[in-house]
Tab-separated table of C-alpha atoms and ligand atoms in Angstrom:
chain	number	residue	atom	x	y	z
A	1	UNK	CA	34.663	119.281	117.986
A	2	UNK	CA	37.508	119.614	121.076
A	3	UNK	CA	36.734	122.589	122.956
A	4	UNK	CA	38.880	125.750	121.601
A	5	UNK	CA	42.471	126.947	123.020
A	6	UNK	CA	41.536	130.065	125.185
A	7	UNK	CA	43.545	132.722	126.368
A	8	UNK	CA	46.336	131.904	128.791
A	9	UNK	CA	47.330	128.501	126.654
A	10	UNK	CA	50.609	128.224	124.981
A	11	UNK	CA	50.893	127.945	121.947
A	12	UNK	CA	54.351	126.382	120.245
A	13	UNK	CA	56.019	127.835	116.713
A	14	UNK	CA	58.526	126.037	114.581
A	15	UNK	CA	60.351	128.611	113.003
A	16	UNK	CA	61.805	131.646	114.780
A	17	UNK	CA	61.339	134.951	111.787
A	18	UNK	CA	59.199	138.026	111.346
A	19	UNK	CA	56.317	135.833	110.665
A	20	UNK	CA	56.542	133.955	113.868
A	21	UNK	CA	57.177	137.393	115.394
A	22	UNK	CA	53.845	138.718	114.187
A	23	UNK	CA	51.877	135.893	115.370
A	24	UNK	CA	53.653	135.959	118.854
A	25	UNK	CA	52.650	139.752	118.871
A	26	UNK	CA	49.210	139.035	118.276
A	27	UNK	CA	48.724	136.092	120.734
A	28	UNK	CA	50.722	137.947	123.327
A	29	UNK	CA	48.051	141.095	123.016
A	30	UNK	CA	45.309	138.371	123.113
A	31	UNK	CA	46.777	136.709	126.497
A	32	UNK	CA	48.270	133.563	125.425
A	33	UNK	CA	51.927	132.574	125.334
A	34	UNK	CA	54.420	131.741	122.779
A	35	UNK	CA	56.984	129.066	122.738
A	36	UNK	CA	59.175	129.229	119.765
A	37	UNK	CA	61.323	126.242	118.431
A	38	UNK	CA	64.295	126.504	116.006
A	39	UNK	CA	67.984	126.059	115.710
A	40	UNK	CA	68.940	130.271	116.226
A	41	UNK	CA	69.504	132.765	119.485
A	42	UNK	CA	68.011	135.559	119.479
A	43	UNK	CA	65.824	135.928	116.787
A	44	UNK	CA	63.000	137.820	115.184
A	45	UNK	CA	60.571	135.456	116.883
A	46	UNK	CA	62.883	134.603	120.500
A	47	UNK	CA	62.770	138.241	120.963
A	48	UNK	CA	58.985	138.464	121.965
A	49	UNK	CA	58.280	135.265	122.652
A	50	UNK	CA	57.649	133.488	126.333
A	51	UNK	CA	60.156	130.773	125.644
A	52	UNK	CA	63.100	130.152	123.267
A	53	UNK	CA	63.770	126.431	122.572
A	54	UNK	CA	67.463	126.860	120.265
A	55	UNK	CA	67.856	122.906	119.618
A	56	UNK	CA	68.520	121.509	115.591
A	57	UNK	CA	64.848	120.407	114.127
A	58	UNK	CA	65.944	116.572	114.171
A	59	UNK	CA	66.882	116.879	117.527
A	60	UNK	CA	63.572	114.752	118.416
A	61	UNK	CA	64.440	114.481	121.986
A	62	UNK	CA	64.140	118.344	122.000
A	63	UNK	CA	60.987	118.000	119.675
A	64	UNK	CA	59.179	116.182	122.220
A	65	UNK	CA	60.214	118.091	125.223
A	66	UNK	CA	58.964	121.435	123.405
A	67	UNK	CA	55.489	119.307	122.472
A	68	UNK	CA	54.910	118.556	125.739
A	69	UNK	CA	55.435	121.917	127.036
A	70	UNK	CA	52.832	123.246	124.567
A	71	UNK	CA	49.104	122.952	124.118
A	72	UNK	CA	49.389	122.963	120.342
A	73	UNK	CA	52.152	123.691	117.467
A	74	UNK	CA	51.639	125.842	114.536
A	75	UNK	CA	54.693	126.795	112.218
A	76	UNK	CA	55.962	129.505	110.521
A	77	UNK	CA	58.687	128.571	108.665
A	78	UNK	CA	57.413	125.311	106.117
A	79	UNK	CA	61.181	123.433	105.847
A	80	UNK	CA	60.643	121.801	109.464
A	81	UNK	CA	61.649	117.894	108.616
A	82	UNK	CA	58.172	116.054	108.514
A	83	UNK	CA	60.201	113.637	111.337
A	84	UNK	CA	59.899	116.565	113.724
A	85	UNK	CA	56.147	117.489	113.017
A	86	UNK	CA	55.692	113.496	112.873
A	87	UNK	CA	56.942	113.377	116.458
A	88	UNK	CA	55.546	116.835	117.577
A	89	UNK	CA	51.953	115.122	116.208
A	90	UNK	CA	52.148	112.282	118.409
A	91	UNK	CA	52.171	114.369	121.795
A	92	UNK	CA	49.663	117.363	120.986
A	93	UNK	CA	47.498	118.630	117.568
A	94	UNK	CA	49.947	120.520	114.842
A	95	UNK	CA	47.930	122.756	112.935
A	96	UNK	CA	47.578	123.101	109.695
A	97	UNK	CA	48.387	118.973	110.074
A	98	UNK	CA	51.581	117.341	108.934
A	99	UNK	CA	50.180	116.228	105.390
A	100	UNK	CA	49.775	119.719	104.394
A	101	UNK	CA	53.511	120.885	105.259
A	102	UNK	CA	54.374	117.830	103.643
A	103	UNK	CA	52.593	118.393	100.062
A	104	UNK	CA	53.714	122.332	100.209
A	105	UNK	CA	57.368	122.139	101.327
A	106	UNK	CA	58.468	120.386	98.055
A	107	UNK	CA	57.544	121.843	94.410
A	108	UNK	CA	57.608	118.506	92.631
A	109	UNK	CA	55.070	117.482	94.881
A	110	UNK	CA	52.501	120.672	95.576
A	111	UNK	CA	53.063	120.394	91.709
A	112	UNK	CA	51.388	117.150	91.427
A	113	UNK	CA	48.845	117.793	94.079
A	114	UNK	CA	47.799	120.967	92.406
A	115	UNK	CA	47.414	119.047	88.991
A	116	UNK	CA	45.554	116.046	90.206
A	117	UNK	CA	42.871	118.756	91.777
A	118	UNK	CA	42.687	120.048	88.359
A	119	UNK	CA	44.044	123.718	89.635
A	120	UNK	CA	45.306	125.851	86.913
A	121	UNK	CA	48.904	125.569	86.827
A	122	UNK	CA	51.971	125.848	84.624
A	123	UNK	CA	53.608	123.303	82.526
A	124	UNK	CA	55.836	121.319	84.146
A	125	UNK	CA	58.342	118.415	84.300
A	126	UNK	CA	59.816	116.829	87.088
A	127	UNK	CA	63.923	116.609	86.684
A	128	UNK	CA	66.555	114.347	88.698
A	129	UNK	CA	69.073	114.342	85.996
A	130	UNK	CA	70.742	116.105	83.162
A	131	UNK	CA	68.296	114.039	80.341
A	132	UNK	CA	65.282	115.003	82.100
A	133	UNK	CA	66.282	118.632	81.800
A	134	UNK	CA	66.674	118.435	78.376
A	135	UNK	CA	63.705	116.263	77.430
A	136	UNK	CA	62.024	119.112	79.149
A	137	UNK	CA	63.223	121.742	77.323
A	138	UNK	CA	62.047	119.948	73.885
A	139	UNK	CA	58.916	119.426	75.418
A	140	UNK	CA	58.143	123.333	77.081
A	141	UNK	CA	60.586	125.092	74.554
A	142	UNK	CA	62.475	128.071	75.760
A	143	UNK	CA	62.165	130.302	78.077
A	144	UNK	CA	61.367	127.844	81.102
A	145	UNK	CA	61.991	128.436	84.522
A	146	UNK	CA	64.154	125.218	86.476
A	147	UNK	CA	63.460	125.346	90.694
A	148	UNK	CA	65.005	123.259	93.014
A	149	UNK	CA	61.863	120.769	94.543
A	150	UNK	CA	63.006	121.557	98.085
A	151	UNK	CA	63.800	124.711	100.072
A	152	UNK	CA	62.848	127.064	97.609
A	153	UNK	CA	61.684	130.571	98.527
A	154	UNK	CA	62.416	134.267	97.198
A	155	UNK	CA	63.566	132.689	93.783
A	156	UNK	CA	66.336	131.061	95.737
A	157	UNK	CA	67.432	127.625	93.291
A	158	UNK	CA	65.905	129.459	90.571
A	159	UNK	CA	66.740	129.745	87.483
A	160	UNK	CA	65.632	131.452	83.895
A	161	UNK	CA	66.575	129.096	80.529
A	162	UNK	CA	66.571	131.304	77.543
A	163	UNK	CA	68.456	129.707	75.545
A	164	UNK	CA	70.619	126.105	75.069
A	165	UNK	CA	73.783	128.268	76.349
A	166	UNK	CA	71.778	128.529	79.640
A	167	UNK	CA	71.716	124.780	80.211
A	168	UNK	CA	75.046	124.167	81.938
A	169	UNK	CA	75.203	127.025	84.746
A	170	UNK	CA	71.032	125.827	85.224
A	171	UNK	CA	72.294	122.335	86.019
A	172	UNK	CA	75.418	123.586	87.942
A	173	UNK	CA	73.257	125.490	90.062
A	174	UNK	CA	70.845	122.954	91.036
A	175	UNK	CA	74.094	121.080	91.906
A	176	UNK	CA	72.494	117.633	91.713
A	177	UNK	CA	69.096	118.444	93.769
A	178	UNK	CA	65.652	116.995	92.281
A	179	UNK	CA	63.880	120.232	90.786
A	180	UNK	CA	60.699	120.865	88.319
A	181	UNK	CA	61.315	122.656	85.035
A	182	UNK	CA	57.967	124.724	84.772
A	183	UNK	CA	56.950	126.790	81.274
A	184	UNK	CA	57.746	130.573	81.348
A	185	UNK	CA	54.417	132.336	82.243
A	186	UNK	CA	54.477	135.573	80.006
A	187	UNK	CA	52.287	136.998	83.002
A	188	UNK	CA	50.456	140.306	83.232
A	189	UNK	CA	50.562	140.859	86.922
A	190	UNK	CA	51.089	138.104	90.014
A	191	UNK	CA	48.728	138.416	92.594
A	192	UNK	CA	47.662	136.262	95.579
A	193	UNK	CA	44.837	135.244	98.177
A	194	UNK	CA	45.520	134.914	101.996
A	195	UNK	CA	42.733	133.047	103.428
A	196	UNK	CA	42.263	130.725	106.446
A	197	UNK	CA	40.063	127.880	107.651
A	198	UNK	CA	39.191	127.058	111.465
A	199	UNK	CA	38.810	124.008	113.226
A	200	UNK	CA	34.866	123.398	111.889
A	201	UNK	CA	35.323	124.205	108.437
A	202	UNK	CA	34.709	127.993	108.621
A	203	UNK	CA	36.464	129.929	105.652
A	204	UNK	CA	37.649	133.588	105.091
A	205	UNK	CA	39.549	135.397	102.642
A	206	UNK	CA	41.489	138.442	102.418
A	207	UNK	CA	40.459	139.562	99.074
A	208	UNK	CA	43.095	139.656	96.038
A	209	UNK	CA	46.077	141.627	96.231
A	210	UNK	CA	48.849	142.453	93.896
A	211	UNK	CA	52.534	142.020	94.119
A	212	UNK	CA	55.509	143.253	92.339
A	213	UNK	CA	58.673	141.242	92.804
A	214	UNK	CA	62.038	142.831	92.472
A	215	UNK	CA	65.065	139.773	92.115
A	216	UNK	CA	62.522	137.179	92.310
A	217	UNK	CA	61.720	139.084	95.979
A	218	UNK	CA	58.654	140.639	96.826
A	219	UNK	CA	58.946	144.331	96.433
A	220	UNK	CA	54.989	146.049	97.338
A	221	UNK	CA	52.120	144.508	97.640
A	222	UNK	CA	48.900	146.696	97.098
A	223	UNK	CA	45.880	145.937	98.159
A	224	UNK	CA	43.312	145.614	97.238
A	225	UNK	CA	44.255	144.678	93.310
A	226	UNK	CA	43.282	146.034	90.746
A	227	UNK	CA	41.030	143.201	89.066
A	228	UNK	CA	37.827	142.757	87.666
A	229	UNK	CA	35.037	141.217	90.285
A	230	UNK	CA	35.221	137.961	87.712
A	231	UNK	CA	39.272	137.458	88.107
A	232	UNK	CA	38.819	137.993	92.238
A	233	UNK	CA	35.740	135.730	92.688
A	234	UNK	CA	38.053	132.860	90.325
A	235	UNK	CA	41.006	133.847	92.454
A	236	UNK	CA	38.746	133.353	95.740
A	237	UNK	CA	37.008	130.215	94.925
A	238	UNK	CA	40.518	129.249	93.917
A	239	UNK	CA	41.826	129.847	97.449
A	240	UNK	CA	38.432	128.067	99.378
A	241	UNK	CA	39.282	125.085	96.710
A	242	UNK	CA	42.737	125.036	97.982
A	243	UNK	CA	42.075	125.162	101.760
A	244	UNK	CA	39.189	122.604	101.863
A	245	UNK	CA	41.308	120.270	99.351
A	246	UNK	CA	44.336	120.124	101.863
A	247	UNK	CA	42.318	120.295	105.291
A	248	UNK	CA	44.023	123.293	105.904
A	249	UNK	CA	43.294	124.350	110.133
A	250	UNK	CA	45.280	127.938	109.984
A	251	UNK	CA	46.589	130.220	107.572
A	252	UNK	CA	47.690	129.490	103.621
A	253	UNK	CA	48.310	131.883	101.248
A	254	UNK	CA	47.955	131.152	97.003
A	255	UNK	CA	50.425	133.303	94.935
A	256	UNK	CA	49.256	133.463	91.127
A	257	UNK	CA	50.086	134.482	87.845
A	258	UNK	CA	47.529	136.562	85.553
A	259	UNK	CA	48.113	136.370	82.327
A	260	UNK	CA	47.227	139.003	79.997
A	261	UNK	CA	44.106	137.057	78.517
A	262	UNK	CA	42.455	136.599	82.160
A	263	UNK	CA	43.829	133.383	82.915
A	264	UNK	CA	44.882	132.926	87.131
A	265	UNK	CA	48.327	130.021	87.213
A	266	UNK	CA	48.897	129.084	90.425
A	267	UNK	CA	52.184	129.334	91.083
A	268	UNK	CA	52.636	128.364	95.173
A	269	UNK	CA	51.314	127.756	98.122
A	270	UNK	CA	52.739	128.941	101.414
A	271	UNK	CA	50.801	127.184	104.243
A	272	UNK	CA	51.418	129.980	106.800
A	273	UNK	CA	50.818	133.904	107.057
A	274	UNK	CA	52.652	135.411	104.177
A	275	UNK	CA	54.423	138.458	103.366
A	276	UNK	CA	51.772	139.540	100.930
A	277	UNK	CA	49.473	139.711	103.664
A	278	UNK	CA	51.940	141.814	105.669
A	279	UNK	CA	49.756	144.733	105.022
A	280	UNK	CA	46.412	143.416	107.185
A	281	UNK	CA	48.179	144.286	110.361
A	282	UNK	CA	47.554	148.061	110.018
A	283	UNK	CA	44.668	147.705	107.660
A	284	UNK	CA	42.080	145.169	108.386
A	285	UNK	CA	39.814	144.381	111.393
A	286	UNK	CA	41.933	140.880	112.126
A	287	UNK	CA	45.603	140.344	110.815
A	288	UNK	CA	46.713	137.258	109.205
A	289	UNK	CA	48.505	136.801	112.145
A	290	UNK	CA	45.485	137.245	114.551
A	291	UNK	CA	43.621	134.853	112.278
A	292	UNK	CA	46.354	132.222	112.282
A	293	UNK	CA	46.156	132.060	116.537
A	294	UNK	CA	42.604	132.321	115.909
A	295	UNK	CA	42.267	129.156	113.609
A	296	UNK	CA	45.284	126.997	115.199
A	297	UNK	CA	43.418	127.703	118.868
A	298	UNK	CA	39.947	126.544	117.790
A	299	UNK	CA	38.249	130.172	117.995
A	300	UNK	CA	35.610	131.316	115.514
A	301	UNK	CA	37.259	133.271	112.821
A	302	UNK	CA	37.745	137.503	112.635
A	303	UNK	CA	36.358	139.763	109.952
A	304	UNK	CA	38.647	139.432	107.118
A	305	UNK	CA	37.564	143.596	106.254
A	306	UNK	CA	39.590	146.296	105.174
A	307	UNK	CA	39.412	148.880	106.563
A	308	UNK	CA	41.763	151.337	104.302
A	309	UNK	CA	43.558	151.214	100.849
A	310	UNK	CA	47.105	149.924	101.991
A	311	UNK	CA	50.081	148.948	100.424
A	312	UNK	CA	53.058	147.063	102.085
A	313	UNK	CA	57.336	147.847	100.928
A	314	UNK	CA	59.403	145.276	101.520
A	315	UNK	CA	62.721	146.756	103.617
A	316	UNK	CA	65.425	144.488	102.206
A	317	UNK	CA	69.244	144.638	104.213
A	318	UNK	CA	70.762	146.714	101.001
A	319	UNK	CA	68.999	149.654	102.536
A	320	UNK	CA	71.515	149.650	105.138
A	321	UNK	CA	74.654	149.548	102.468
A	322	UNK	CA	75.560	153.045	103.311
A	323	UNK	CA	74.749	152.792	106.879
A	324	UNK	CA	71.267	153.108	108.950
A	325	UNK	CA	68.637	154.197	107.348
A	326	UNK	CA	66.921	157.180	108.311
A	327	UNK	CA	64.168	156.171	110.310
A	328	UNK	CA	62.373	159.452	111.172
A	329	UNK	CA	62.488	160.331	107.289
A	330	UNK	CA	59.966	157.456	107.011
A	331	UNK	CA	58.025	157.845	110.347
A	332	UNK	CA	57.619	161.719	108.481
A	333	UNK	CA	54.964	159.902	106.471
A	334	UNK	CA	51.957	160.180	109.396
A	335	UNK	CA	50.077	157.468	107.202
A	336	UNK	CA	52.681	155.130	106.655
A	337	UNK	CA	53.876	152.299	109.362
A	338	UNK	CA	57.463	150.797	110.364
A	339	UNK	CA	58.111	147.337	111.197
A	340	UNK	CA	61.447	146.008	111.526
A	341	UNK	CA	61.896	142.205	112.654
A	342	UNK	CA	65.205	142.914	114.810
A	343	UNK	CA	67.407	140.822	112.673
A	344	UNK	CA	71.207	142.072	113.739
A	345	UNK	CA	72.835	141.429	110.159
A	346	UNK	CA	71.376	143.323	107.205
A	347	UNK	CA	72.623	141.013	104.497
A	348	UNK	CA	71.516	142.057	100.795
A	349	UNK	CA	68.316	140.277	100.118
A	350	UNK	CA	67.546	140.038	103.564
A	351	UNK	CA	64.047	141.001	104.950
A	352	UNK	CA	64.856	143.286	107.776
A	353	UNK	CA	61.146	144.836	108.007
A	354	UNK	CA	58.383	146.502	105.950
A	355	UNK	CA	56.569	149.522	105.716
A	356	UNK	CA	52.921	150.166	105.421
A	357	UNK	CA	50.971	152.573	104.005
A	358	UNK	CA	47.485	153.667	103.939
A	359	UNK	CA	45.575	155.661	101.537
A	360	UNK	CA	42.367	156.554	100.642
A	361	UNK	CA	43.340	154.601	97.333
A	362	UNK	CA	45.256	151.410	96.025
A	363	UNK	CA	48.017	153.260	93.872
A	364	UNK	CA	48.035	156.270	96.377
A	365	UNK	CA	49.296	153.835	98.875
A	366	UNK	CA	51.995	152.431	96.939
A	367	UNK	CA	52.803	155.857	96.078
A	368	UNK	CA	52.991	156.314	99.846
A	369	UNK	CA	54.628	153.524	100.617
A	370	UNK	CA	57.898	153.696	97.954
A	371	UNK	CA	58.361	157.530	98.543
A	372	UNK	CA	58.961	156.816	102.293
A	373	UNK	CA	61.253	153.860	101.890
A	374	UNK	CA	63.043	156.240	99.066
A	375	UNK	CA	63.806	158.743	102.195
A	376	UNK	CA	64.956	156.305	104.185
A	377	UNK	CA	68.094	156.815	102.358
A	378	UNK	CA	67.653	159.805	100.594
A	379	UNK	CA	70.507	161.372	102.966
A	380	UNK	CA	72.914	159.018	102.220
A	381	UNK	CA	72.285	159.738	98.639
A	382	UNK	CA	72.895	163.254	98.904
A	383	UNK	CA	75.376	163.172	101.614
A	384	UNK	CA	79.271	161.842	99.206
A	385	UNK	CA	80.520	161.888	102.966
A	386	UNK	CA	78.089	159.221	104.559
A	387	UNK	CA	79.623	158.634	107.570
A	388	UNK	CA	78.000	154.819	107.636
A	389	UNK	CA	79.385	153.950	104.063
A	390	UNK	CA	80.769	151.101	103.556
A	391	UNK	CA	80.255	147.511	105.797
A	392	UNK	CA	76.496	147.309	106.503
A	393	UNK	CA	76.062	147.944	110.193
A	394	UNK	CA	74.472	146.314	112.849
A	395	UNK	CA	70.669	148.082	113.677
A	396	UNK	CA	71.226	147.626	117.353
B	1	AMP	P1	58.816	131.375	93.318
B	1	AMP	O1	60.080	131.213	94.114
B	1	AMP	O2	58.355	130.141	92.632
B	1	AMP	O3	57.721	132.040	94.114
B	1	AMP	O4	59.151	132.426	92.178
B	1	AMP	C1	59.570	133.731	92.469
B	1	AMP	C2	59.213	134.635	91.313
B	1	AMP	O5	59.839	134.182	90.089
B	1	AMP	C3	57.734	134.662	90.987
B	1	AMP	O6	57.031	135.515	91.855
B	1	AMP	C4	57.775	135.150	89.537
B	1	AMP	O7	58.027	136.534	89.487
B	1	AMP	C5	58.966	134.408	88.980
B	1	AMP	N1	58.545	133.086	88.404
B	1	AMP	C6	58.502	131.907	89.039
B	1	AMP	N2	58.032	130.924	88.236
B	1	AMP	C7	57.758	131.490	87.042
B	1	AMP	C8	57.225	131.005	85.799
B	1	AMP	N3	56.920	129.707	85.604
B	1	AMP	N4	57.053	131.902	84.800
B	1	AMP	C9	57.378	133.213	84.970
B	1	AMP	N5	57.898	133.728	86.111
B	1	AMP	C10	58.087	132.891	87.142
């Protein structure tokens, strides 16, 4: 085995958001440095970061100057062209490797992966034209669910077939891009595993947790979820399965679907820290993000233990439709933890930051963690005057 990454290495990120801005916080407390890659200024990730490379992701001539300035290349962000990890590859280790951001970036094809494994997973078909879709439908029935194979994230390409009438604004949508057609999954709750693999093999978890989406968006995670010790150990060995499959080195989170008779779909993989796992910064010996620098630099794994009940709200730009939101209102919680990702536009949608809170229960957090984000704007609610009404404004 090559000797590990210690501290004082750089280590290079394609992809500049909040997730790249949580790892570069945790490798910057741990001594190393952070060179981020991606097309934007200024962003989540630039902002604490050593270096900023702002150069277009086929730009290989930037790709390989950024390689060689680096001592190995994780990502945080999985659309990076496989040309640019391919060329990245050829000057120092990208970790997890090339093949995995390959099968995971496109749902026709983690589809198929996850099927020939014999993972649980949703009925599907694969569609590149109007036939296709409607073969589909006879064969699935209705409702069924039509994605976009590529660049899907958030429910973004998505969309819900009820009915024949549905058909036409599905296909306009997709506006000619391959996409899968996958049965509706009448599911009880959706819940997923973060886990991560080192270098040798080594393999931790972070337990099951449970999300709520709002718009196809995650709304709160709490952790950890509320399922039997039968449904987590499936869900676990689910996760390992997953990992060791795809020679994962680094971070990959498994979002499923329970369904009301105990059944776990998986539903995607995200080959990088993920927002479900947003709450193991305040509550667990080693954050996803820590664990991710851990496994891309060679290092023995952290304890994967939580510490506290904790629960993790989403802060999505509409907050900020009637202005700023009150900060202090939220910070009034003295269990409860702000993170904003110093993005300057607060579109709707957007994920400005998070809040987490931690309880001496599950639900309590939640609780916690929805009844501070309510008083973030609980003044602009009661105030018919709000002086920041209107355009959303910039948080800087
Ligand atoms: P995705 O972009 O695939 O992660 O989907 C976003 C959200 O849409 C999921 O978290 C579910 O709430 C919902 N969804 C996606 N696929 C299905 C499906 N086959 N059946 C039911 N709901 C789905």
């Amino acid at each position: 085995m090559t000797d590990p990454l210690l501290p004082g290495a750089t280590v290079g990120v394609f992809g500049s958001g909040q997730l790249g801005r949580m790892l570069a916080l945790a490798a910057r407390r741990m001594g190393y440095r952070i060179h981020v890659y991606s097309p934007e200024a200024d962003t989540p990730t630039g902002q604490v970061a050593d270096r900023e490379t702002v150069a277009p992701y086929n730009d290989l001539e930037a790709v390989r100057a950024f390689a060689r300035a680096v001592d190995v290349i994780t990502f945080e962000f999985e659309n990076v062209p496989s040309a640019a990890v391919d060329a990245a590859a050829e000057l120092v280790p990208v970790r997890p490797r090339s093949t995995v951001l390959y099968t995971t970036q496109n749902r026709l094809r983690e589809k198929i992966w996850l099927d020939q494994h014999a993972f649980p997973v949703a009925r599907s078909v694969p569609v590149r034209s109007p036939e296709n879709l409607l073969g589909g439908l006879r064969r699935l029935g209705y409702p069924a669910v039509l994605k976009t194979a590529g660049y899907g994230y958030d429910g973004k390409g998505q969309s819900l077939i009820t009915r024949p009438e549905d058909v036409d604004g599905a296909l306009a949508a997709l506006g000619g891009q391959d996409a899968i057609l996958e049965a509706y999954v009448a599911f009880k709750r959706e819940v997923s595993v973060v886990a991560a693999r080192g270098v040798d093999g080594s393999f931790v978890h972070y337990g099951v947790v449970e999300n709520e989406h709002r718009a196809h968006i995650l709304d709160v995670t709490t952790a950890p979820a509320a399922v039997s010790p039968e449904i987590a150990r499936r869900a676990e060995a689910i996760a390992r399965e997953v990992l060791e499959a795809l020679d994962v080195v680094g971070v990959l989170c498994i979002e499923m679907f329970l369904t009301g008779d105990g059944k776990l779909v998986v539903n995607e993989l995200a080959p990088r820290p993920h927002n479900s796992g947003h709450y193991t910064v305040d509550a667990c010996v080693t954050s996803q993000f820590e664990q991710q620098l851990r496994a891309v630099c060679g290092l023995p794994l952290g304890s994967t233990e939580q510490l506290r009940p904790a629960a993790m709200a989403n802060l999505l730009g509409d907050l900020w439709q009637r202005g700023e939101p009150d900060w202090a209102a939220a910070c009034a919680f003295p269990n409860v933890k702000l993170h904003l990702y110093g993005k300057r536009e607060a579109r709707p949608g957007r994920k400005m930051g998070h809040l987490t809170a931690l309880a001496a229960a599950p639900a309590e957090a939640a609780e916690q963690a929805r009844a501070a984000r309510a008083a973030l704007t609980l003044a602009h609610a009661n105030s018919t005057t709000s002086a920041g009404s209107g355009e959303p404004r910039d948080r800087r």
